Coordinates of N, CA and C in Angstrom, one line a residue:
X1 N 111.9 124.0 99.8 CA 110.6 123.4 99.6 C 110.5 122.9 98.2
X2 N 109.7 121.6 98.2 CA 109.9 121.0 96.7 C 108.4 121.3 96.3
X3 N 108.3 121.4 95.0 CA 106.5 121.7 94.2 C 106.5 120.1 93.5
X4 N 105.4 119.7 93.5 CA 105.0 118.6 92.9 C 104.2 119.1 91.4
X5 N 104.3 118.0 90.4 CA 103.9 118.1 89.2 C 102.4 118.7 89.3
X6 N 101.6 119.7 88.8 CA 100.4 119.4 88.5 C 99.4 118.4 88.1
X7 N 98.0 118.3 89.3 CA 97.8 117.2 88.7 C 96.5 117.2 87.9
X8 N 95.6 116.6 86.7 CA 94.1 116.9 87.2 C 93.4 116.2 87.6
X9 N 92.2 116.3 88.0 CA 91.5 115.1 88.3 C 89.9 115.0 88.2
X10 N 89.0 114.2 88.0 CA 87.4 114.5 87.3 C 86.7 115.3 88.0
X11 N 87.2 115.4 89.1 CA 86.3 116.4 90.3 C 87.0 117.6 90.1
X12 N 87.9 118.1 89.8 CA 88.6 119.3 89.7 C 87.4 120.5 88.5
X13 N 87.4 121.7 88.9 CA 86.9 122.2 87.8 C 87.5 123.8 88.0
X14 N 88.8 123.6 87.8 CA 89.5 124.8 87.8 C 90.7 124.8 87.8
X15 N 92.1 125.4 86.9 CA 92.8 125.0 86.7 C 93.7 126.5 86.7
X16 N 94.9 126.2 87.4 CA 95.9 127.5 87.8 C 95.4 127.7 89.6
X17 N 96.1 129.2 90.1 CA 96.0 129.0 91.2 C 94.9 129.8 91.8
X18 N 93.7 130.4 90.5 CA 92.2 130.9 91.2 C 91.7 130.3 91.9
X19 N 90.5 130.6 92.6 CA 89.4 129.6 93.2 C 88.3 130.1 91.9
X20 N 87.6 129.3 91.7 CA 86.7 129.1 90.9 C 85.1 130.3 91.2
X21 N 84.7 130.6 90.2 CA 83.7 131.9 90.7 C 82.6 131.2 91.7
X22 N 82.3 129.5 91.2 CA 81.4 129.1 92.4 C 81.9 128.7 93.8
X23 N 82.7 128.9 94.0 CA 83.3 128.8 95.3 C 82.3 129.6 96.2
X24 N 81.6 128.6 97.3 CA 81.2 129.1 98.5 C 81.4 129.0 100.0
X25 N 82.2 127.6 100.1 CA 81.9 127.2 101.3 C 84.2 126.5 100.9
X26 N 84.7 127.6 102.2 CA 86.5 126.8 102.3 C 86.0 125.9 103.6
X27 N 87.0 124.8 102.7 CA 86.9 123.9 104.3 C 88.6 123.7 104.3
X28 N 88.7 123.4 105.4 CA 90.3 123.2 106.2 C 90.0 121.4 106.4
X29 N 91.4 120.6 105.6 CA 91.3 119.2 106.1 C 92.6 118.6 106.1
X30 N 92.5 118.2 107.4 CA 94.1 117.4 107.3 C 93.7 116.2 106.6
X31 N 95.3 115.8 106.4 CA 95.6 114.5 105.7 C 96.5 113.8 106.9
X32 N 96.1 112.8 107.8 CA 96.7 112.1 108.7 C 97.4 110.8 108.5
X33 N 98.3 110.6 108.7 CA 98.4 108.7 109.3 C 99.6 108.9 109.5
X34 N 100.3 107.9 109.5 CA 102.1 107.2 110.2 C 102.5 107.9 108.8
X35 N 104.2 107.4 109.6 CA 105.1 107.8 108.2 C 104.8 106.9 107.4
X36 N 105.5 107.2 105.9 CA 105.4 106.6 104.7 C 103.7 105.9 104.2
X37 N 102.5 106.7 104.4 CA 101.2 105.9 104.2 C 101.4 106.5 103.2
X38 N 101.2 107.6 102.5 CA 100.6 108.1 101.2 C 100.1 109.7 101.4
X39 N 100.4 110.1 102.3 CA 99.1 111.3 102.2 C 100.4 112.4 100.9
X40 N 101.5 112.4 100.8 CA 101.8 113.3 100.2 C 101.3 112.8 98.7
X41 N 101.4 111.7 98.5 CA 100.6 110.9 97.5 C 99.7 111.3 97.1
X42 N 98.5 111.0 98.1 CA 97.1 111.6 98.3 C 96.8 112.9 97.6
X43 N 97.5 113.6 98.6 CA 97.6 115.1 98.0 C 98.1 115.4 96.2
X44 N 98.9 115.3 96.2 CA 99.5 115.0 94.9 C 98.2 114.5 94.2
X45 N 97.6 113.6 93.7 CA 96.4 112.5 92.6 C 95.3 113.8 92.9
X46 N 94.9 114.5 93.6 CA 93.5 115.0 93.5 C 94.3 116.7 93.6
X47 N 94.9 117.4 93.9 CA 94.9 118.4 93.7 C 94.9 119.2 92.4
X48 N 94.2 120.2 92.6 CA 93.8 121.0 91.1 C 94.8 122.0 91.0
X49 N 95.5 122.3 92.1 CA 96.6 123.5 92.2 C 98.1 122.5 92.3
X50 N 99.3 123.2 92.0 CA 100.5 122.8 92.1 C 100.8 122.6 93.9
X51 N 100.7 121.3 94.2 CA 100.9 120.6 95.4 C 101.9 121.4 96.0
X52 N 102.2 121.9 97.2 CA 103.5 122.3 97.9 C 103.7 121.5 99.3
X53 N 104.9 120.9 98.7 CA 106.0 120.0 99.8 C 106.7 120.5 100.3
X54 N 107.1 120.0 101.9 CA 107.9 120.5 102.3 C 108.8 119.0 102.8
X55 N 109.3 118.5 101.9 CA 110.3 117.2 102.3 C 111.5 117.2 102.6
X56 N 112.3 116.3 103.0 CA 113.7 116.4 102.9 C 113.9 114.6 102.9
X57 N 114.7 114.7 102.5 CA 115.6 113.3 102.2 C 116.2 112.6 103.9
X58 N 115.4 111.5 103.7 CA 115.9 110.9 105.3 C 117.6 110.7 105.3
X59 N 118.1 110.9 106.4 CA 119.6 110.7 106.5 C 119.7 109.6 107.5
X60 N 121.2 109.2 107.9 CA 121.5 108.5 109.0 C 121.3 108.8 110.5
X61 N 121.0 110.5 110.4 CA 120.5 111.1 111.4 C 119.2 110.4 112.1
X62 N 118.2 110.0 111.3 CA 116.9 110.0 111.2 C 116.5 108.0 111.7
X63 N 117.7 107.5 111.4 CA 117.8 105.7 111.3 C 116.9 105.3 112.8
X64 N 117.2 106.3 113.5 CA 116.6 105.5 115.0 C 115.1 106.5 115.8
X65 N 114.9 107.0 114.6 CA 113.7 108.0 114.9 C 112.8 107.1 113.9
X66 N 112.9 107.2 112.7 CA 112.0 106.8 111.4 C 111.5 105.4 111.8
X67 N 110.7 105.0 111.8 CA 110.7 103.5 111.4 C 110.4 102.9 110.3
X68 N 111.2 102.2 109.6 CA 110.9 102.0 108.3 C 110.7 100.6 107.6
X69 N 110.4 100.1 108.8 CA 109.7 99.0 108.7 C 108.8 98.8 107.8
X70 N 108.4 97.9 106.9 CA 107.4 97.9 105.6 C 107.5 98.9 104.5
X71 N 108.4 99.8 104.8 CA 108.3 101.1 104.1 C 109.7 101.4 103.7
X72 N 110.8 100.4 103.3 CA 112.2 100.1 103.3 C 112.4 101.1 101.6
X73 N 111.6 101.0 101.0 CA 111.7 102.0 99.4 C 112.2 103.6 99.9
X74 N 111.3 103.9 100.7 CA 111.0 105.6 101.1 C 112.1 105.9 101.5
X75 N 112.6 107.0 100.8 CA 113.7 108.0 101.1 C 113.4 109.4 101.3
X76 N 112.5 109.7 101.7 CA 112.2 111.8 102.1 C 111.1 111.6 103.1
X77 N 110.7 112.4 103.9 CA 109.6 112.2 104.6 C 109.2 113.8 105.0
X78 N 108.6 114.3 105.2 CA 107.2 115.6 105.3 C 108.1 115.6 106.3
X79 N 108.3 117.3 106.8 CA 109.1 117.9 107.8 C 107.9 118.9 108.1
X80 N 107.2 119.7 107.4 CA 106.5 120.6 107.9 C 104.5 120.1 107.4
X81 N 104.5 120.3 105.9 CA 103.5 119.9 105.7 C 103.3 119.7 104.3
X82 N 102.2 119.0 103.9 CA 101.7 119.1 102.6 C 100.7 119.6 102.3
X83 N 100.4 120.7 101.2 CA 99.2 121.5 100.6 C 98.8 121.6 99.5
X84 N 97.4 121.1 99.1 CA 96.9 120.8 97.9 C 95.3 121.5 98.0
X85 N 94.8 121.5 96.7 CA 93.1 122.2 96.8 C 92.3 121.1 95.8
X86 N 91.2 121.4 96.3 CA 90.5 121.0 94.9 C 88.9 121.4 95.7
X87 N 88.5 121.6 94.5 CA 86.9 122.4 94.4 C 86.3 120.7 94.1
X88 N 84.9 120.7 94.8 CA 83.8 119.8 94.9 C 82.6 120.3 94.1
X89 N 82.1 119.7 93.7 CA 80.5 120.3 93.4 C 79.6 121.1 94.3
X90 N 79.1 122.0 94.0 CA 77.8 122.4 95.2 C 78.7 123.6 95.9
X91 N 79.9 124.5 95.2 CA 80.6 125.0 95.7 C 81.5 124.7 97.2
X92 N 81.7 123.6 97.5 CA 82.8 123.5 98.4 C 84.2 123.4 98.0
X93 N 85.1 123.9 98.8 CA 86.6 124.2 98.3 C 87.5 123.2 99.4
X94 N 88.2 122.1 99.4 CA 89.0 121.5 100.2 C 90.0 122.1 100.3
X95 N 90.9 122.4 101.4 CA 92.2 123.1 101.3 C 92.8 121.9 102.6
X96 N 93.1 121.5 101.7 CA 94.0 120.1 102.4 C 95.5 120.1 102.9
X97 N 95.7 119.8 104.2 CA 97.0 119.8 104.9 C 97.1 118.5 105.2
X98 N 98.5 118.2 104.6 CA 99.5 116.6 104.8 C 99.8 116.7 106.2
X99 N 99.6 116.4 107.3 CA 100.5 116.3 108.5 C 101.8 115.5 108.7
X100 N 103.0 116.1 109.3 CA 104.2 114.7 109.6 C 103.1 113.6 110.6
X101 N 104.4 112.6 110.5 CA 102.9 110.9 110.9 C 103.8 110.9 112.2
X102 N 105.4 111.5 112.7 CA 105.8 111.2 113.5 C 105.5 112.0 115.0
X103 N 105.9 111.1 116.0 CA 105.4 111.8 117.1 C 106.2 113.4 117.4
X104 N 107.6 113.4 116.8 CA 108.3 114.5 117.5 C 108.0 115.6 116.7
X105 N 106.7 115.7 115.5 CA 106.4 116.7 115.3 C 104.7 116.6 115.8
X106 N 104.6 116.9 116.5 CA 103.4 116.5 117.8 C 103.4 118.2 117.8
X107 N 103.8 119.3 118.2 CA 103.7 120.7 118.1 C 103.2 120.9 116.9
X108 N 104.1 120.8 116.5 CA 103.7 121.2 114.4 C 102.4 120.8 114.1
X109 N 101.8 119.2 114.8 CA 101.0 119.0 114.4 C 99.5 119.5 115.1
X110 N 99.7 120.1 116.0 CA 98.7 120.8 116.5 C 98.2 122.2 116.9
X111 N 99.6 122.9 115.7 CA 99.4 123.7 115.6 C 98.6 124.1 113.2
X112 N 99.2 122.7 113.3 CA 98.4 122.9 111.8 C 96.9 122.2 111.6
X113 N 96.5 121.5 112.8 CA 95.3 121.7 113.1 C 94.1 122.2 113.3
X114 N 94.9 123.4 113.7 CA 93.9 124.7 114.3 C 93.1 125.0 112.8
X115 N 91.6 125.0 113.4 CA 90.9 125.2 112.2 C 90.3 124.5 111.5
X116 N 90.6 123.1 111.3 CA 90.7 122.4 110.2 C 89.1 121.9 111.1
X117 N 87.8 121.3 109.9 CA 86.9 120.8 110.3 C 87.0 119.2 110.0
X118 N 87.7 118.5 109.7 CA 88.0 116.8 109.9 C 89.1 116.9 109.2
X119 N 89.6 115.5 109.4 CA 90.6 114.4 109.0 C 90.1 113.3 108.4
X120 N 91.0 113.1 107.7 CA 90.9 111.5 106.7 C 92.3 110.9 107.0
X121 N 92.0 110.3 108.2 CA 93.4 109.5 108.4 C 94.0 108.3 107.4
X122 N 94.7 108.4 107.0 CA 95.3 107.2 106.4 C 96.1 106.3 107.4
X123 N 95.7 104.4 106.5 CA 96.3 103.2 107.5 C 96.8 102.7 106.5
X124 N 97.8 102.4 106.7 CA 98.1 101.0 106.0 C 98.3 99.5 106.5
X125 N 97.3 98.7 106.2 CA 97.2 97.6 106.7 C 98.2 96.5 106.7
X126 N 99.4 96.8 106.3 CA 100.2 95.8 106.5 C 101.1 96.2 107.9
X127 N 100.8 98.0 109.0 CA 101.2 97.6 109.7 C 100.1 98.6 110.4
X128 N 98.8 98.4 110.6 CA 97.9 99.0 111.0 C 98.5 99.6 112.7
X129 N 99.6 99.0 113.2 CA 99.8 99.3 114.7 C 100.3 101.0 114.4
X130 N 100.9 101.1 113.4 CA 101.8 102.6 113.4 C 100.5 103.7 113.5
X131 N 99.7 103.3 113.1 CA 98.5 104.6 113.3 C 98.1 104.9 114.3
X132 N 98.2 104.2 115.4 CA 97.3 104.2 116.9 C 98.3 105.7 117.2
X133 N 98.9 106.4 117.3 CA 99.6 107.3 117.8 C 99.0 108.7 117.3
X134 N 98.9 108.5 115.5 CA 97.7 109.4 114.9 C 96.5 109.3 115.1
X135 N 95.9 108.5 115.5 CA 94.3 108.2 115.9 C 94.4 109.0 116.6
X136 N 95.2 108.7 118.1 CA 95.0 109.0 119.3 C 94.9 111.0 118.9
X137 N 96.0 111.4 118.1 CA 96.1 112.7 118.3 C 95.2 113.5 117.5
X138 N 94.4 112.6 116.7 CA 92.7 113.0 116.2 C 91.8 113.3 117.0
X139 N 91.9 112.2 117.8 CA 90.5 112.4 118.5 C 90.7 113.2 119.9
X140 N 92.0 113.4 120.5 CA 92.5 113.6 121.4 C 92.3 115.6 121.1
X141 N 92.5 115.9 119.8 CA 92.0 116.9 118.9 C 90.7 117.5 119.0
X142 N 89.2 116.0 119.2 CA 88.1 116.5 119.1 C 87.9 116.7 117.5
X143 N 88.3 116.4 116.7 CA 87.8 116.7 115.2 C 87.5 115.2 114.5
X144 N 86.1 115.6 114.2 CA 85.6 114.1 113.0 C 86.8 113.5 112.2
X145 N 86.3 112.4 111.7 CA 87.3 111.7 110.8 C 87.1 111.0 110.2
X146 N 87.4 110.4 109.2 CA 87.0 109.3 108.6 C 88.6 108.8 108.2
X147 N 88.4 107.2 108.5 CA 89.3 106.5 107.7 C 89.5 105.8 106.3
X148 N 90.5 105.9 106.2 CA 90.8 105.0 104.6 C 92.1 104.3 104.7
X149 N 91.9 103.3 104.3 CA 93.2 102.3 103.9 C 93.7 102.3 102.5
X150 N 95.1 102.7 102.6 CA 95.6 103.0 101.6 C 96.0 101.3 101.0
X151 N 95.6 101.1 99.8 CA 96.3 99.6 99.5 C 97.5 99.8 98.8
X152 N 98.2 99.1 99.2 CA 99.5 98.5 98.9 C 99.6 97.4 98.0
X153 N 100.1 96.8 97.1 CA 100.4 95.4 96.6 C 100.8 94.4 97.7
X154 N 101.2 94.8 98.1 CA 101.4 93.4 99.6 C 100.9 93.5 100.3
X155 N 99.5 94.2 100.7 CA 99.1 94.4 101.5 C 98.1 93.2 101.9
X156 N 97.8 92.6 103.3 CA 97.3 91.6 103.6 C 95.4 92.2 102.5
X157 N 94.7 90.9 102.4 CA 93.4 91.1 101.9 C 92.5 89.9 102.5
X158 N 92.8 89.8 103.3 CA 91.9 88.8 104.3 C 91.1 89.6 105.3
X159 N 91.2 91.1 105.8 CA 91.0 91.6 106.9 C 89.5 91.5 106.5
X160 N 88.1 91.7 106.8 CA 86.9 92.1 106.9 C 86.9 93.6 107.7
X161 N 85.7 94.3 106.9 CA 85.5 95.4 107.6 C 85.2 95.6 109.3
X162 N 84.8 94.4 109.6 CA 84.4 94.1 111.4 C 86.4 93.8 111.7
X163 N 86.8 93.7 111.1 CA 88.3 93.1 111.9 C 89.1 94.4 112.0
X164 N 89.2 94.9 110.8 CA 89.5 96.6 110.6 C 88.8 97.2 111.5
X165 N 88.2 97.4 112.0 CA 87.3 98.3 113.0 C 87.9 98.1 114.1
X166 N 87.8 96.5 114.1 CA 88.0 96.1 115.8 C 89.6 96.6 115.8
X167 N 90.5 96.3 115.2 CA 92.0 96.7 115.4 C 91.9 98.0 115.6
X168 N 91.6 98.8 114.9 CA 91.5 100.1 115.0 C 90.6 100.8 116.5
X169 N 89.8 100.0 117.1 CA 88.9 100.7 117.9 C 88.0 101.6 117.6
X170 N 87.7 101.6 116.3 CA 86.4 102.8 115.8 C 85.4 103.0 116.3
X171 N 84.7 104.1 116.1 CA 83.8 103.9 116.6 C 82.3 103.6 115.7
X172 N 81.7 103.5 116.1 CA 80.6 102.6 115.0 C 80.2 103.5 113.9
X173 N 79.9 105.1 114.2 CA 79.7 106.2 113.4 C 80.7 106.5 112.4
X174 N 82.0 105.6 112.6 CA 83.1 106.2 112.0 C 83.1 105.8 110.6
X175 N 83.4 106.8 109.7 CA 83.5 106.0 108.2 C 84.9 105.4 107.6
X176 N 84.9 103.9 107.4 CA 85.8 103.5 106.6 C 85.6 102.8 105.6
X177 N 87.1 103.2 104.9 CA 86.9 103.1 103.0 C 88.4 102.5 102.8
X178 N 88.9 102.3 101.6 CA 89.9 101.7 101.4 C 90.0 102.8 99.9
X179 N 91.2 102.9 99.5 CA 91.8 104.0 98.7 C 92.7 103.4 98.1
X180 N 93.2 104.0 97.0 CA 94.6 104.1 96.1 C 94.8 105.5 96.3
X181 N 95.7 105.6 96.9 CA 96.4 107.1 97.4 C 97.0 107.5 96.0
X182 N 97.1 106.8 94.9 CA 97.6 107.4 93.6 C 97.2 107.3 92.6
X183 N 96.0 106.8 93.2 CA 94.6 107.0 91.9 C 93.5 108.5 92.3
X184 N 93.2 109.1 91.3 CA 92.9 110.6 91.9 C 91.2 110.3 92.3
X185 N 90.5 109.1 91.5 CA 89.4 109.3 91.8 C 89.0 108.0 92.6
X186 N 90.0 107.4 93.3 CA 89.5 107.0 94.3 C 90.5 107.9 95.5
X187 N 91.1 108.6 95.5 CA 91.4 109.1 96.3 C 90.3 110.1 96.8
X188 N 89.3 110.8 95.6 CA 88.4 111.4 96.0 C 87.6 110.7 96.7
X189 N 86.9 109.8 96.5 CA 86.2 109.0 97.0 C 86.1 108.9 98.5
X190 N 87.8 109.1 99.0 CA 87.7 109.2 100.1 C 87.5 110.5 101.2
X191 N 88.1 111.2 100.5 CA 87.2 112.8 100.6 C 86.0 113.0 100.7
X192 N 85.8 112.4 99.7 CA 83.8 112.5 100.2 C 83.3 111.6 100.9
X193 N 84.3 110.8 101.0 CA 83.3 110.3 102.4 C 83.2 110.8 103.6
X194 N 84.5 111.4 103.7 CA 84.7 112.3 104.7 C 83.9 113.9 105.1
X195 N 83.8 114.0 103.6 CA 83.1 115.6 103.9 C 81.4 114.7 104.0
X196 N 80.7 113.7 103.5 CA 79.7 112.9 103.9 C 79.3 113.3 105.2
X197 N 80.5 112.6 106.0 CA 80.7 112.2 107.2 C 80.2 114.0 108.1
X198 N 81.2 114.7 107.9 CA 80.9 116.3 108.3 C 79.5 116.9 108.4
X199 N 79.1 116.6 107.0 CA 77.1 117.2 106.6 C 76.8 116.3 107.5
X200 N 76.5 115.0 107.8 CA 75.7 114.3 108.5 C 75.5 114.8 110.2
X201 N 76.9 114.9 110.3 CA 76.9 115.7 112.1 C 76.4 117.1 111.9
X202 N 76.7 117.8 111.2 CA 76.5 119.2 111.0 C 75.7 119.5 109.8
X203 N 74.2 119.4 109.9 CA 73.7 119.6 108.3 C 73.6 121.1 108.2
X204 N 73.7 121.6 106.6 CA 73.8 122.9 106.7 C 72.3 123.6 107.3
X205 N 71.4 123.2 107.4 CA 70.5 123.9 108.2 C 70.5 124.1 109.3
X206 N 71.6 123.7 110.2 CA 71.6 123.3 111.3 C 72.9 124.7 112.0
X207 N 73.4 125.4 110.3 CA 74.6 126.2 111.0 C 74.0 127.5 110.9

């Protein structure tokens, strides 16, 4: 297992591996999309604790499983999972799980599920088709979600929010945002939209 650098970030307000004395409310949140989007990325820019990877270095084994289409840089890819934290205001605590994006960990992936109160799938728009397989195993799940587009430097910038939608098949309630998976505070940004998205279906007076 590999450990990622510590990171901080403006929303963080606790540093080492305590939870913070205002800690009231853990929430469980995967980090979804295809191979090579960003979520170990993601995880990594906003975590307040030392990130834990579980990667390995793609081989020749891997050439006819991976697709690595648009994504020709990437050499490792998530075998089990990625975990990171970070404390919110108002005492909430994210405990964030990277999910693999490929189908043949389809077990793994629904068994690191269990629990978790939404997702924040990641797309990336220059091959928005690779995500239809993670959508499907979102919703197919039954758990909220919110989307974000991770931008890329090549990435197309013509799309409109109505065109994104429509490729995707969203549904109208659904929140989407667009991110820098390696910028920490817009990667929060898309966390809260997500945890947004959670309070609005579930307000706390309602639990």
């Amino acid at each position: 297992m590999a450990y990622a650098p510590s990171s901080t970030t403006s929303g963080s307000t606790t540093s080492g591996i305590h939870l913070p004395d205002t800690a009231r409310e853990l929430v469980k949140i995967l980090i979804a999309g295809p191979f090579g989007v960003g979520k170990t990325t993601l995880i990594d820019s906003v975590s307040e604790i030392r990130p834990l990877h579980t990667e390995e270095r793609l081989s020749e084994a891997s050439v006819h499983l991976d697709d690595l289409d648009g994504v020709r840089e990437k050499s490792t890819t998530t075998v089990a999972i990625d975990f990171g934290r970070i404390s919110l205001p108002g005492g909430i605590v994210l405990y964030l799980f990277g999910t693999p994006g490929q189908e043949r960990f389809r077990a793994l992936w629904e068994d690191i599920a269990y629990g978790a109160l939404g997702a924040l799938v990641l797309v990336d728009s220059r091959r928005i088709d690779a995500s239809f397989d993670v959508l499907g195993l979102v919703e197919e799940s039954g758990l909220p979600y919110a989307v974000a587009f991770n931008t890329f430097p090549d990435a197309p910038r013509h799309h409109t929010e109505q065109q994104l939608r429509a490729a995707l098949d969203l549904a109208p309630g659904t929140p989407l945002v667009t991110c820098d998976a390696r910028d920490a505070d817009s990667s929060l940004d898309a966390l809260l939209a997500l945890v947004q998205h959670l309070i609005d279906r579930d307000p706390p007076e309602h639990r």
